[in-house]
Short mmCIF file of C-alpha atoms and ligand atoms in Angstrom, two decimals:
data_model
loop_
_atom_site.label_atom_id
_atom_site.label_comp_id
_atom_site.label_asym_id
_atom_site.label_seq_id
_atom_site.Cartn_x
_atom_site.Cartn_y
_atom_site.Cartn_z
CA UNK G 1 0.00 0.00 0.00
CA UNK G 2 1.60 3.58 -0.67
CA UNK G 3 1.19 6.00 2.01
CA UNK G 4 -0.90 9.13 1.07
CA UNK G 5 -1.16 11.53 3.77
CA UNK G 6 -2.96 15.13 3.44
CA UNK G 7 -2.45 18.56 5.40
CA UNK G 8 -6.43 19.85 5.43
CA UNK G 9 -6.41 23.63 6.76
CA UNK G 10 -9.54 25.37 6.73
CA UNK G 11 -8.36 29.22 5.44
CA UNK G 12 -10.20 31.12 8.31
CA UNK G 13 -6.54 32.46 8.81
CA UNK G 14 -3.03 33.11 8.56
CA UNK G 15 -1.22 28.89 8.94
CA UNK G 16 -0.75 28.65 12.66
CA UNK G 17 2.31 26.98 13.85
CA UNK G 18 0.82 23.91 15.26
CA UNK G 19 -0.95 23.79 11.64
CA UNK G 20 2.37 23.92 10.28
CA UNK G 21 4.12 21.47 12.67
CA UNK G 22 0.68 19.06 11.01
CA UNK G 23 1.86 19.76 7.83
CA UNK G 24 5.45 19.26 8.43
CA UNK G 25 4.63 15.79 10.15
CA UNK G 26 2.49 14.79 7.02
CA UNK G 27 5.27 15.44 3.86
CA UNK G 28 7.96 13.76 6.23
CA UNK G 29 5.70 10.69 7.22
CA UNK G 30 5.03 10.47 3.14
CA UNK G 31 8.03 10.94 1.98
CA UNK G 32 9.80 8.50 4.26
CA UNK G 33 7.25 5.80 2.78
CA UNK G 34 7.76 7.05 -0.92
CA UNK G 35 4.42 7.97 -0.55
CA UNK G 36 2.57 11.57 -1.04
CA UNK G 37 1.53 14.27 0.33
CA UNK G 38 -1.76 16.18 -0.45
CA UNK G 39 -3.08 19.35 0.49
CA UNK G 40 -6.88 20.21 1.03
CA UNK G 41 -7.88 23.75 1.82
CA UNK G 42 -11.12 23.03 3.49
CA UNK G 43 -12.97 25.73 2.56
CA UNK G 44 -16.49 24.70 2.67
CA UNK G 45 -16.91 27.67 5.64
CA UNK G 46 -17.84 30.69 2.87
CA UNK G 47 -18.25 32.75 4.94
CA UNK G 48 -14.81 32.24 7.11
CA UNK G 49 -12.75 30.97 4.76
CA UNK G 50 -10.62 33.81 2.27
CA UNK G 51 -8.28 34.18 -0.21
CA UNK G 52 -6.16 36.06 2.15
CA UNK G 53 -6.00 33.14 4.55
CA UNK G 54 -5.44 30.74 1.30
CA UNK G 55 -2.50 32.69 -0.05
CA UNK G 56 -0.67 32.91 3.52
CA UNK G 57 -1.25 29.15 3.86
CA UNK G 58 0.21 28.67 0.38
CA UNK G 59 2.80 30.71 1.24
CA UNK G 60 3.62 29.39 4.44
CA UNK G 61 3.93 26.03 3.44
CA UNK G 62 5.75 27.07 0.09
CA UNK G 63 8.76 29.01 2.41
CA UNK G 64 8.93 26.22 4.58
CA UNK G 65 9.55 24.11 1.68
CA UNK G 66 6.39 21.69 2.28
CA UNK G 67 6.01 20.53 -1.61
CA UNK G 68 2.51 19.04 -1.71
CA UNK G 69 2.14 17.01 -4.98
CA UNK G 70 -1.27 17.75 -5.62
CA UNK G 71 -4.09 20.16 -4.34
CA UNK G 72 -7.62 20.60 -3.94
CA UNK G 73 -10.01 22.91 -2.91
CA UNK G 74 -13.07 21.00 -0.69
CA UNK G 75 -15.91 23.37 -1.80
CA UNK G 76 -15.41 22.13 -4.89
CA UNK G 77 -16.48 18.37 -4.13
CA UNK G 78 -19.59 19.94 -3.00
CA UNK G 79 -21.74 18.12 -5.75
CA UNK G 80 -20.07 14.87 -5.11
CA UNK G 81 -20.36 15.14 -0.97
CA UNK G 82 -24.28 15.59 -1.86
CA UNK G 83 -24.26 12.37 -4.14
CA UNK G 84 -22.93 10.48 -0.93
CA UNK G 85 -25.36 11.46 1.50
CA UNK G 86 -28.10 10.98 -0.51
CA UNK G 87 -26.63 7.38 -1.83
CA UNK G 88 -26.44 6.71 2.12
CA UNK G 89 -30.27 7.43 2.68
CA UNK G 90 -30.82 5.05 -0.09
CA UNK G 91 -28.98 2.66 1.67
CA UNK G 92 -30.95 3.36 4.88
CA UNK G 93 -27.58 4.14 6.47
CA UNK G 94 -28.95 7.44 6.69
CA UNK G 95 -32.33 9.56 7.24
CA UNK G 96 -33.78 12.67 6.00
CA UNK G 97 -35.13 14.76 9.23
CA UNK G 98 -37.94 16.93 9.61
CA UNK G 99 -37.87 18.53 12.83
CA UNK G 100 -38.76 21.70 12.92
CA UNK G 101 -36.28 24.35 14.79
CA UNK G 102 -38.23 24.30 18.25
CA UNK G 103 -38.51 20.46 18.23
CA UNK G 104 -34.54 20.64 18.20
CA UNK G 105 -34.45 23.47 20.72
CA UNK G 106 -36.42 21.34 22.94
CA UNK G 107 -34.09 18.44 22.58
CA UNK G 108 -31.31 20.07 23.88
CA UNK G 109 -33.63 21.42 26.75
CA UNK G 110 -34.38 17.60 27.63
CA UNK G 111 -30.65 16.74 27.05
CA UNK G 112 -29.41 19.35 29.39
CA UNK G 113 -32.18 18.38 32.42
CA UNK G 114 -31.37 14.80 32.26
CA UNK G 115 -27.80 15.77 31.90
CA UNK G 116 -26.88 11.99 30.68
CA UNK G 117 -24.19 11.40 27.61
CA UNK G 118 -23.57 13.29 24.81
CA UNK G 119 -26.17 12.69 22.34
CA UNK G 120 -28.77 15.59 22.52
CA UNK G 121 -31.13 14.05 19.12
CA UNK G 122 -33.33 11.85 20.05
CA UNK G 123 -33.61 10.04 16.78
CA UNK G 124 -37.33 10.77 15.89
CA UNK G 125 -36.91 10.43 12.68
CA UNK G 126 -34.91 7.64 12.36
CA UNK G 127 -37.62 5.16 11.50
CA UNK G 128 -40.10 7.58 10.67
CA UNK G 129 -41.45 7.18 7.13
CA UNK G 130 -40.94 10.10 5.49
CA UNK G 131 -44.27 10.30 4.06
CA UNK G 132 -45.07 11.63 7.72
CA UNK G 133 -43.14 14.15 6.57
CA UNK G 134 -44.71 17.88 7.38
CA UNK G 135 -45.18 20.30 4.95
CA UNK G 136 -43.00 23.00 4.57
CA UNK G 137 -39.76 22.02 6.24
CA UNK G 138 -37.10 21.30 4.00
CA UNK G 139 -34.91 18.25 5.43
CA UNK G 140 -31.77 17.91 6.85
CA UNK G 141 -29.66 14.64 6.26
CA UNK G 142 -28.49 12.74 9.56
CA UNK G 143 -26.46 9.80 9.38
CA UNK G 144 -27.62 6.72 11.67
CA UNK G 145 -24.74 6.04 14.42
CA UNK G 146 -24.61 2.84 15.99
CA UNK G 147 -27.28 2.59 19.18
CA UNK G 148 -24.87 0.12 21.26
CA UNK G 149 -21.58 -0.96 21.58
CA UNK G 150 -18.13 0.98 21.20
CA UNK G 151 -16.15 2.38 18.86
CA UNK G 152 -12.14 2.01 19.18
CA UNK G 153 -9.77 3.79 17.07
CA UNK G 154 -6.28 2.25 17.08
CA UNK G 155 -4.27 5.66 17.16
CA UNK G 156 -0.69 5.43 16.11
CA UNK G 157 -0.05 8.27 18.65
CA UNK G 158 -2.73 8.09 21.40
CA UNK G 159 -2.80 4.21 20.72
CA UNK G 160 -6.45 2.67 21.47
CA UNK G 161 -9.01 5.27 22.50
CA UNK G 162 -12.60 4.27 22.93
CA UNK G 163 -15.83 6.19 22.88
CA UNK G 164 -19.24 4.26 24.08
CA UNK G 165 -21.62 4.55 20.52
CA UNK G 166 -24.20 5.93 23.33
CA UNK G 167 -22.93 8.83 22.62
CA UNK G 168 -22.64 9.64 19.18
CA UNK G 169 -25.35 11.78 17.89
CA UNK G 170 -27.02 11.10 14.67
CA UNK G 171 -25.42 13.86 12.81
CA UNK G 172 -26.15 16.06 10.11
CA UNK G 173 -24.38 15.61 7.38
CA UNK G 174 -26.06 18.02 4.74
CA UNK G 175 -28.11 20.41 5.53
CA UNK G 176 -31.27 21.99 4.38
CA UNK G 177 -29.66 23.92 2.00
CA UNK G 178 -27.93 21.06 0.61
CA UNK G 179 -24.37 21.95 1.72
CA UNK G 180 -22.61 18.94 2.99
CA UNK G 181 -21.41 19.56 6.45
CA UNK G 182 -17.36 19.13 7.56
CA UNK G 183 -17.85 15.89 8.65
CA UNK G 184 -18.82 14.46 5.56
CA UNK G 185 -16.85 16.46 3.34
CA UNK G 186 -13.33 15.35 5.72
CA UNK G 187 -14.33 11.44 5.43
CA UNK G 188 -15.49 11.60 1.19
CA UNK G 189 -12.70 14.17 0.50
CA UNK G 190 -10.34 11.56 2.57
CA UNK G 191 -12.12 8.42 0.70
CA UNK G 192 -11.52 9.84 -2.67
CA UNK G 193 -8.07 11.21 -2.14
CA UNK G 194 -7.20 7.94 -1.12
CA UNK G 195 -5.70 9.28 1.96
CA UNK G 196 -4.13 6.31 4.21
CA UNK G 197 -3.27 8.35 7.28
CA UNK G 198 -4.58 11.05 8.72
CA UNK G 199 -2.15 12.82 11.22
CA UNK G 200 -3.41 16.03 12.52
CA UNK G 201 -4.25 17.75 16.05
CA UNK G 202 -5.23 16.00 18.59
CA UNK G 203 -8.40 18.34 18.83
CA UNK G 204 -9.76 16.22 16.15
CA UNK G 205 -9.63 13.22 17.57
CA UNK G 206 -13.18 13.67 19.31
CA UNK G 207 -14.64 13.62 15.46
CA UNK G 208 -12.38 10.77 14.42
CA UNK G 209 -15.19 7.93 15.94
CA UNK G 210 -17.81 10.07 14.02
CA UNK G 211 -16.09 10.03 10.98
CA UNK G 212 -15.08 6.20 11.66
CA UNK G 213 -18.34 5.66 11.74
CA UNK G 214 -19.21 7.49 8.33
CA UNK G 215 -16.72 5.57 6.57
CA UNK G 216 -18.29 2.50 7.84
CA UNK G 217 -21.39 3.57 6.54
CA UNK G 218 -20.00 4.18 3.20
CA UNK G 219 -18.43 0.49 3.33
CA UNK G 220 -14.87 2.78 2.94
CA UNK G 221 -11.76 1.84 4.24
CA UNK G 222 -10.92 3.73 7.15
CA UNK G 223 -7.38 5.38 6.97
CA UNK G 224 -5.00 5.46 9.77
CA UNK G 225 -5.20 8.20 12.16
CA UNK G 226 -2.62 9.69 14.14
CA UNK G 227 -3.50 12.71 16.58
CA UNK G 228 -1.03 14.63 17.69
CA UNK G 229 -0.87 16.42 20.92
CA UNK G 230 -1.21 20.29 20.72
CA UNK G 231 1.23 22.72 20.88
CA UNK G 232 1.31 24.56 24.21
CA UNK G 233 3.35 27.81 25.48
CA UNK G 234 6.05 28.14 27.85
CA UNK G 235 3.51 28.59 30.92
CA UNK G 236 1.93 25.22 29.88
CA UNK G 237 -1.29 26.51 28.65
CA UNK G 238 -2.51 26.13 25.47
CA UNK G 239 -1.20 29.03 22.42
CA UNK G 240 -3.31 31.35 22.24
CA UNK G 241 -2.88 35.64 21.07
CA UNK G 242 -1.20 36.19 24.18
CA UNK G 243 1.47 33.61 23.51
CA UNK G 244 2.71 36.14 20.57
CA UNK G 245 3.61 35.11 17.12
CA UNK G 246 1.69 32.12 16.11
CA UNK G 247 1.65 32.78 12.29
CA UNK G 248 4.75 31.02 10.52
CA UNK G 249 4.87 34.72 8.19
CA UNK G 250 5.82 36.00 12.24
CA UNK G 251 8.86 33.99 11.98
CA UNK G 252 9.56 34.84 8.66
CA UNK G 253 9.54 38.61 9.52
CA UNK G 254 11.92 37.95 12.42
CA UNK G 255 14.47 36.68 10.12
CA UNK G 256 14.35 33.01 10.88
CA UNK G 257 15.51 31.13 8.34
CA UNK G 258 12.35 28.34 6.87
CA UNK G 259 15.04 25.29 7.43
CA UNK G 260 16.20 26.18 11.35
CA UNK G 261 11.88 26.54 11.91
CA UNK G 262 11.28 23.11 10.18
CA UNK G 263 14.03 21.52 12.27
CA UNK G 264 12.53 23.35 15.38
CA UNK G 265 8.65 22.16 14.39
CA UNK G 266 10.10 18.81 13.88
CA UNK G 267 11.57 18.77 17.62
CA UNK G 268 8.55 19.69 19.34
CA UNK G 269 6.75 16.48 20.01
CA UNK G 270 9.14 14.06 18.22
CA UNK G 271 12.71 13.03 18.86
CA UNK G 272 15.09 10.88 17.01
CA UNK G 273 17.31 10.07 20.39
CA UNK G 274 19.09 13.34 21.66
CA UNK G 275 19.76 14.71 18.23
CA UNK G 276 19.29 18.42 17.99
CA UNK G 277 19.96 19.76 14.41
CA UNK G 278 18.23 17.34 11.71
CA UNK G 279 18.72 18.28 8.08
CA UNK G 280 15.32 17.91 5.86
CA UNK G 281 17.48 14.44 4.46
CA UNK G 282 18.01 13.31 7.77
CA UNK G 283 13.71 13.77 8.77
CA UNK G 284 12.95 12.40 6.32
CA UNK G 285 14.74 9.17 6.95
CA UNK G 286 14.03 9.44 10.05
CA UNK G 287 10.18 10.17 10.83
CA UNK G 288 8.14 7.96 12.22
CA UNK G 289 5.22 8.11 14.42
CA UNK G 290 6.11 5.67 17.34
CA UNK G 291 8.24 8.81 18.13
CA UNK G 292 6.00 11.20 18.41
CA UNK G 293 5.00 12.31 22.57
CA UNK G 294 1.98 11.83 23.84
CA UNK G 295 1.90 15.04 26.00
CA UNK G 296 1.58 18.65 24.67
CA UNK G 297 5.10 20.24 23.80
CA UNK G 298 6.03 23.69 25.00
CA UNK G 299 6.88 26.45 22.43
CA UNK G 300 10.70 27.39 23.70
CA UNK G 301 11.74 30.86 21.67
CA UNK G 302 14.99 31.01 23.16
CA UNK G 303 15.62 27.33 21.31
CA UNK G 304 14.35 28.17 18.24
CA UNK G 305 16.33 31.18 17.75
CA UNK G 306 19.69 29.10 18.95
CA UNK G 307 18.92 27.12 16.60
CA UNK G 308 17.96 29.72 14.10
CA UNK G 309 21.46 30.96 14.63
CA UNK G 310 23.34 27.56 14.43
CA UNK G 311 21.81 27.46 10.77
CA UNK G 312 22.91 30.69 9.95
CA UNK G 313 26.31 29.97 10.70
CA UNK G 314 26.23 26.92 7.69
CA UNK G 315 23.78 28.38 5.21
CA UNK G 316 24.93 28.65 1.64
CA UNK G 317 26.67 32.04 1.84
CA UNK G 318 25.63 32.76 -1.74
CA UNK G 319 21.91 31.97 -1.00
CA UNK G 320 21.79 34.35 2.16
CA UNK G 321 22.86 37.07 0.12
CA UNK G 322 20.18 36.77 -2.41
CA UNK G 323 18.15 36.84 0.38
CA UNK G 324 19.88 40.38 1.79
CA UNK G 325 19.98 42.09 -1.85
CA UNK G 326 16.23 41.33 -2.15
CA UNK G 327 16.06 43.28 1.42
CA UNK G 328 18.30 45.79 0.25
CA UNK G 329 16.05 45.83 -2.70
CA UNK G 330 12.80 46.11 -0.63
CA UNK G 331 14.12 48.76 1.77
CA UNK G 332 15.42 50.77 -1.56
CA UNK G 333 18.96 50.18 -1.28
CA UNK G 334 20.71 50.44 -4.90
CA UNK G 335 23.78 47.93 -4.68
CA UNK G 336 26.39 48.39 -7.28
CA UNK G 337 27.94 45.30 -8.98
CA UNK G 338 30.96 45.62 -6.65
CA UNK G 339 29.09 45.92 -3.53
CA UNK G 340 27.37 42.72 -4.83
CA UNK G 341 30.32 41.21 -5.06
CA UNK G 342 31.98 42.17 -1.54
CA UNK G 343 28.69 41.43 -0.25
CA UNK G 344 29.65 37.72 -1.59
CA UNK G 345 32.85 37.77 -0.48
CA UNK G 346 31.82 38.62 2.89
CA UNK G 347 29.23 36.85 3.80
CA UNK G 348 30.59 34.05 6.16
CA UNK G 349 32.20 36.48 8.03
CA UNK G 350 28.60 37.95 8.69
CA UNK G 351 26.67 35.05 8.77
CA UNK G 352 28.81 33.75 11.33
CA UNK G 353 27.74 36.65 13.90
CA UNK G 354 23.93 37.50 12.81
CA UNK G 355 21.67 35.22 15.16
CA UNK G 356 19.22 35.96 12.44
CA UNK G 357 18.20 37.35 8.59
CA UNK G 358 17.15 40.94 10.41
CA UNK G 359 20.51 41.25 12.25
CA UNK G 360 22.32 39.63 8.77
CA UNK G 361 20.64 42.84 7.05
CA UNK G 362 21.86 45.45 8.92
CA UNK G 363 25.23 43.47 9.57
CA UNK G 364 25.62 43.53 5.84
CA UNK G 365 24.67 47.46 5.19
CA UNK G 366 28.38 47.87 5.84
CA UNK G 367 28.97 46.48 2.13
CA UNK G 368 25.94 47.52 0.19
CA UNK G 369 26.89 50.73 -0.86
CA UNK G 370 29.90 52.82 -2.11
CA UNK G 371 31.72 55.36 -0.12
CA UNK G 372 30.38 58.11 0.96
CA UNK G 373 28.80 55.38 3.66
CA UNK G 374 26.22 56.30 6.38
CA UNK G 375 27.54 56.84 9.58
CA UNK G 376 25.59 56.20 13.12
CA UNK G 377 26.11 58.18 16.25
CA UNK G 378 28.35 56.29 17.46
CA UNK G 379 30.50 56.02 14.26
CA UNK G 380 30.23 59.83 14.24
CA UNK G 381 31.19 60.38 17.88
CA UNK G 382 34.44 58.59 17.69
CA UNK G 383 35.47 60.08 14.71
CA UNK G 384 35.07 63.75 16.03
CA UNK G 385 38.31 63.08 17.64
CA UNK G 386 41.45 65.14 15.91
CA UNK G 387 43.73 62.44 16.88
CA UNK G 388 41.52 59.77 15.91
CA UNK G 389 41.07 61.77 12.33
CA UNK G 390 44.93 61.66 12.38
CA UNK G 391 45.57 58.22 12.79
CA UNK G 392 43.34 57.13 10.25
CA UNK G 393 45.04 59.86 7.58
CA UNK G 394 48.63 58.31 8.30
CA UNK G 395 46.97 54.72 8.43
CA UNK G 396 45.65 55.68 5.37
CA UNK G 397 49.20 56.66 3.80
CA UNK G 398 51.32 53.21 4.84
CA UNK G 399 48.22 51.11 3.51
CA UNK G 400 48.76 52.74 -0.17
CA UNK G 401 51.82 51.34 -0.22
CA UNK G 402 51.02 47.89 1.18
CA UNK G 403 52.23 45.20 -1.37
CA UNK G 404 49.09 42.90 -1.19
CA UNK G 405 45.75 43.43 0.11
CA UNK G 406 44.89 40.21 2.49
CA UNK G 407 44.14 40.04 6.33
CA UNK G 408 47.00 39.28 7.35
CA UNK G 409 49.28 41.86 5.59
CA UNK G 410 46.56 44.62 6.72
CA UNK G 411 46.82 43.60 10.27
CA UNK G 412 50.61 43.72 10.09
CA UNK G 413 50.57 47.25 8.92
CA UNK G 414 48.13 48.41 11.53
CA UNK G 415 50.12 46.77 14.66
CA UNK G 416 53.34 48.68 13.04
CA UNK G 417 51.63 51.80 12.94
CA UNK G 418 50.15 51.74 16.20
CA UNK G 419 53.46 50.00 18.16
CA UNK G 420 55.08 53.12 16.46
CA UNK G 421 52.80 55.43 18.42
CA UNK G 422 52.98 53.50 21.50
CA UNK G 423 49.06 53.26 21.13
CA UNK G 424 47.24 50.46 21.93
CA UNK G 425 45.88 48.43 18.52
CA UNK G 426 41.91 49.32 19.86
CA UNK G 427 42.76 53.08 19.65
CA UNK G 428 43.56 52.45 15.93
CA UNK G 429 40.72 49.58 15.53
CA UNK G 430 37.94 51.75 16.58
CA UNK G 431 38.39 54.55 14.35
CA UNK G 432 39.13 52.79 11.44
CA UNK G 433 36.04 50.56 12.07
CA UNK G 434 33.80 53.85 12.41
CA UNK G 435 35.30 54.93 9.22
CA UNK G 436 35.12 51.81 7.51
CA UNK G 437 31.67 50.37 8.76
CA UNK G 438 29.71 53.55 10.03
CA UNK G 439 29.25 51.13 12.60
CA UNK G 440 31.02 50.30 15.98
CA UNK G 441 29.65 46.33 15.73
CA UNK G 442 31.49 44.51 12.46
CA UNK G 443 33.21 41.64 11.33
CA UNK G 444 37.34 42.02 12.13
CA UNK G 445 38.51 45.18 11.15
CA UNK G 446 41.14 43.65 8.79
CA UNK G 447 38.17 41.18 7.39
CA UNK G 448 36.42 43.84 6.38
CA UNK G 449 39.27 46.10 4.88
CA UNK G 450 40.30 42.79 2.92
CA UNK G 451 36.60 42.30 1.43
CA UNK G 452 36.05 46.32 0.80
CA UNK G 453 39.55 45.88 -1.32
CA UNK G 454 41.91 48.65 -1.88
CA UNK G 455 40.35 51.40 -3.11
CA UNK G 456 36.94 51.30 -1.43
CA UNK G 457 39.18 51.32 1.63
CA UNK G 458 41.27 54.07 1.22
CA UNK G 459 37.92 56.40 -0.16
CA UNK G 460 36.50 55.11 2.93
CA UNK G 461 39.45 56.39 5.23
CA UNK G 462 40.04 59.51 3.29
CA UNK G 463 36.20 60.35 4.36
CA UNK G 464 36.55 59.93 7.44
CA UNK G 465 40.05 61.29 8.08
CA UNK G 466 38.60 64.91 6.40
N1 LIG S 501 -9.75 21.52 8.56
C1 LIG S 501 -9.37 21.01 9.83
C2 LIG S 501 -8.56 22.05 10.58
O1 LIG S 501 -8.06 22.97 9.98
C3 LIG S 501 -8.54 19.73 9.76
C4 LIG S 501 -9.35 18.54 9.42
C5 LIG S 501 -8.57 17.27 9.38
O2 LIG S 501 -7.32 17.29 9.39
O3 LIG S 501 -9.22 16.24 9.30
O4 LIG S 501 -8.44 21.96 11.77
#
């Protein structure tokens, strides 16, 4: 059998990072079988569901690299979901019902006063022959659940969880209007995708024996399920707004990079023994459900941005400066083909102190444009200094006549210089990085004179020294 597995979000929002951590679980447990991975927007909620929510979904699973191999949209079965309920009553698996709003009303009245179970229809029409029917009252469609006995579902995370059949309503699955309702569409949509596991929140598992039930109705295979436990925040309790950030495009905007918040997703709520960093290669080899916990995991921020920062360090330097042109780009930076290059040439050096893509950005202003540079305050302050101005003009006049132009030489020359003075080397270093940086956080000094190059340096340091 080859695994199919589907992420189903309904787009009443932006994708939530337990939804994502769903969708992450789903590619990796299909792609470790060879099998696939499907996406469903479930958008059968008009009225909630919108584009905006659709294209941040698509988006979010697109930047964390979630490739779903094909993609439907549920309100689109809706024809098809109506064909199966009606098939069902002509099966006598399921009933048309005729009560009229106050008949229901009263049914809940009864169920809350004898405050028994959970099933709150009394099943009046069940039997009924329809003929009965009043005039008038356009039907619903309930499905008949089982009057005794259990149902089981063998969870491959909660393992066997059982629900008496007392109470599971007889619900509706279309409604007068004829729209099928979620429960239906999940379990046809499911049938006809030819899902084989279902792996989602664990808040669903409550409608799992419903659905169970459904497919048995349908005489449909019933695919695997696997319900994993919610996400919680640091203090225990479940996410919610206060929690902070719990859109993926959050994360994005604070410069994590989409492979350090897979690897983190991945972590909470499954382990592979005490490894830490796990490359998408390595998941997917990996994954398996047996490893998933069975209590909630705790959102950790200070972890994720550790790891964030561990990632940083081995990106593709050539890929994170695409990444800072097109912010440079955004924030109306014009980069000259040399800066582009330095910026190139630089970029380990950076990567290996930004924690993040934000911090990368404004680490890596110090290359995107030509002398004259922008300076900050602090930049400014130390270069008001005469004798700072002064060393960096007669710093400026031994490095024109440096042979070559690497690290190594540069540091010689400024050591020289400053021994000659009888100054320390950070009363020559902190000018020169002012001038050179408009900063007083960089790279090494003699890094960042190597990747400027000769003459950017020297334009740089005549600036500065005037
Ligand atoms: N649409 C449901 C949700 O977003 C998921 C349904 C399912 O996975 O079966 O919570």
């Amino acid at each position: 059998m080859s695994v199919v597995t589907r992420f189903a979000p309904s787009p009443t929002g932006f994708l939530h990072i337990g939804g994502a951590r769903t969708a992450l679980f789903n590619y990796l447990y299909a792609k470790h079988h060879g099998g696939r991975f499907l996406l469903r927007v479930e958008d059968t909620d008009r009225k909630r569901s919108t584009d905006e929510a659709i294209q941040a979904i698509l988006h979010g699973l697109s930047w964390l690299d979630l490739k779903w191999d094909e993609e439907t949209y549920q309100s689109e079965n809706a024809d098809r979901h109506r064909e199966v309920a009606n098939q069902l009553v002509a099966d006598g698996k399921a009933y048309k019902c005729f009560c009229t709003p106050e008949e229901l009303a009263q049914m809940r009245e009864n169920a809350k006063s004898s405050g028994g179970g959970t099933r709150i229809y009394d099943g009046r029409w069940r039997d009924r022959d329809p003929a009965e029917a009043p005039e008038g009252i356009a039907p619903v469609i309930r499905i008949k659940m089982p009057l005794e006995g259990e149902t089981t579902i063998a969870d491959l995370v909660q393992g066997d969880v059982t629900q008496a059949n007392g109470n599971l309503d007889d619900l509706i699955i279309l409604r007068s209007d004829g729209t099928p309702t979620y429960m239906l569409a999940v379990v046809v949509d499911d049938h006809d995708m030819g899902v084989t596991h279902a792996i989602r929140g664990d808040d669903h598992l409550n409608n799992a024996f419903r659905q169970l039930q459904i497919f048995k109705a349908c005489g449909w295979d019933v695919p695997e399920f696997a319900h994993i436990p919610l996400i919680h925040g640091a203090d225990g309790a479940k996410l919610s707004k206060r929690h902070g950030a719990l859109g993926v495009e959050a994360y994005e905007e604070m410069g994590i990079l989409p492979e350090a918040m897979c690897n983190y997703l991945l972590r909470l709520g499954w382990s592979h023994g005490d490894e830490e960093t796990i490359s998408r290669a390595q998941a997917v080899e990996w994954f398996n459900l047996e490893s998933v916990g069975r209590s909630p995991a705790r959102l950790d921020m200070d972890k994720l941005l550790n790891l964030n920062a561990q990632y940083m360090k081995s990106a593709d330097p050539a890929r994170l400066a695409g990444g800072v042109l097109a912010d440079a780009a955004a924030a109306g930076i014009t980069v000259s083909p040399d800066a582009e290059k330095r910026l190139v040439a630089g970029m380990p050096g950076l990567a290996s102190r930004a924690k993040n893509t934000l911090e990368l950005f404004e680490l890596s202003k110090l290359y995107l444009t030509d002398a004259p540079i922008e300076m900050n305050e602090k930049a400014r302050d130390s270069l008001k200094d005469d004798d700072a101005r002064k060393t960096l003009a007669e710093l400026a006049e031994l490095l024109k006549k440096a042979t070559s132009w690497g690290e190594d030489e540069l540091d010689g020359i400024a050591r020289a210089y400053a021994e000659s003075r009888e100054l320390k080397l950070g009363k020559v270093a902190q000018p020169l990085r002012a001038a050179l940086t408009g900063t007083n956080v960089s790279p090494s000094i003699f890094e960042v004179m190597a990747v400027l190059g000769r003459e950017e340096t020297l334009a740089r340091l005549e600036i500065a020294a005037n």
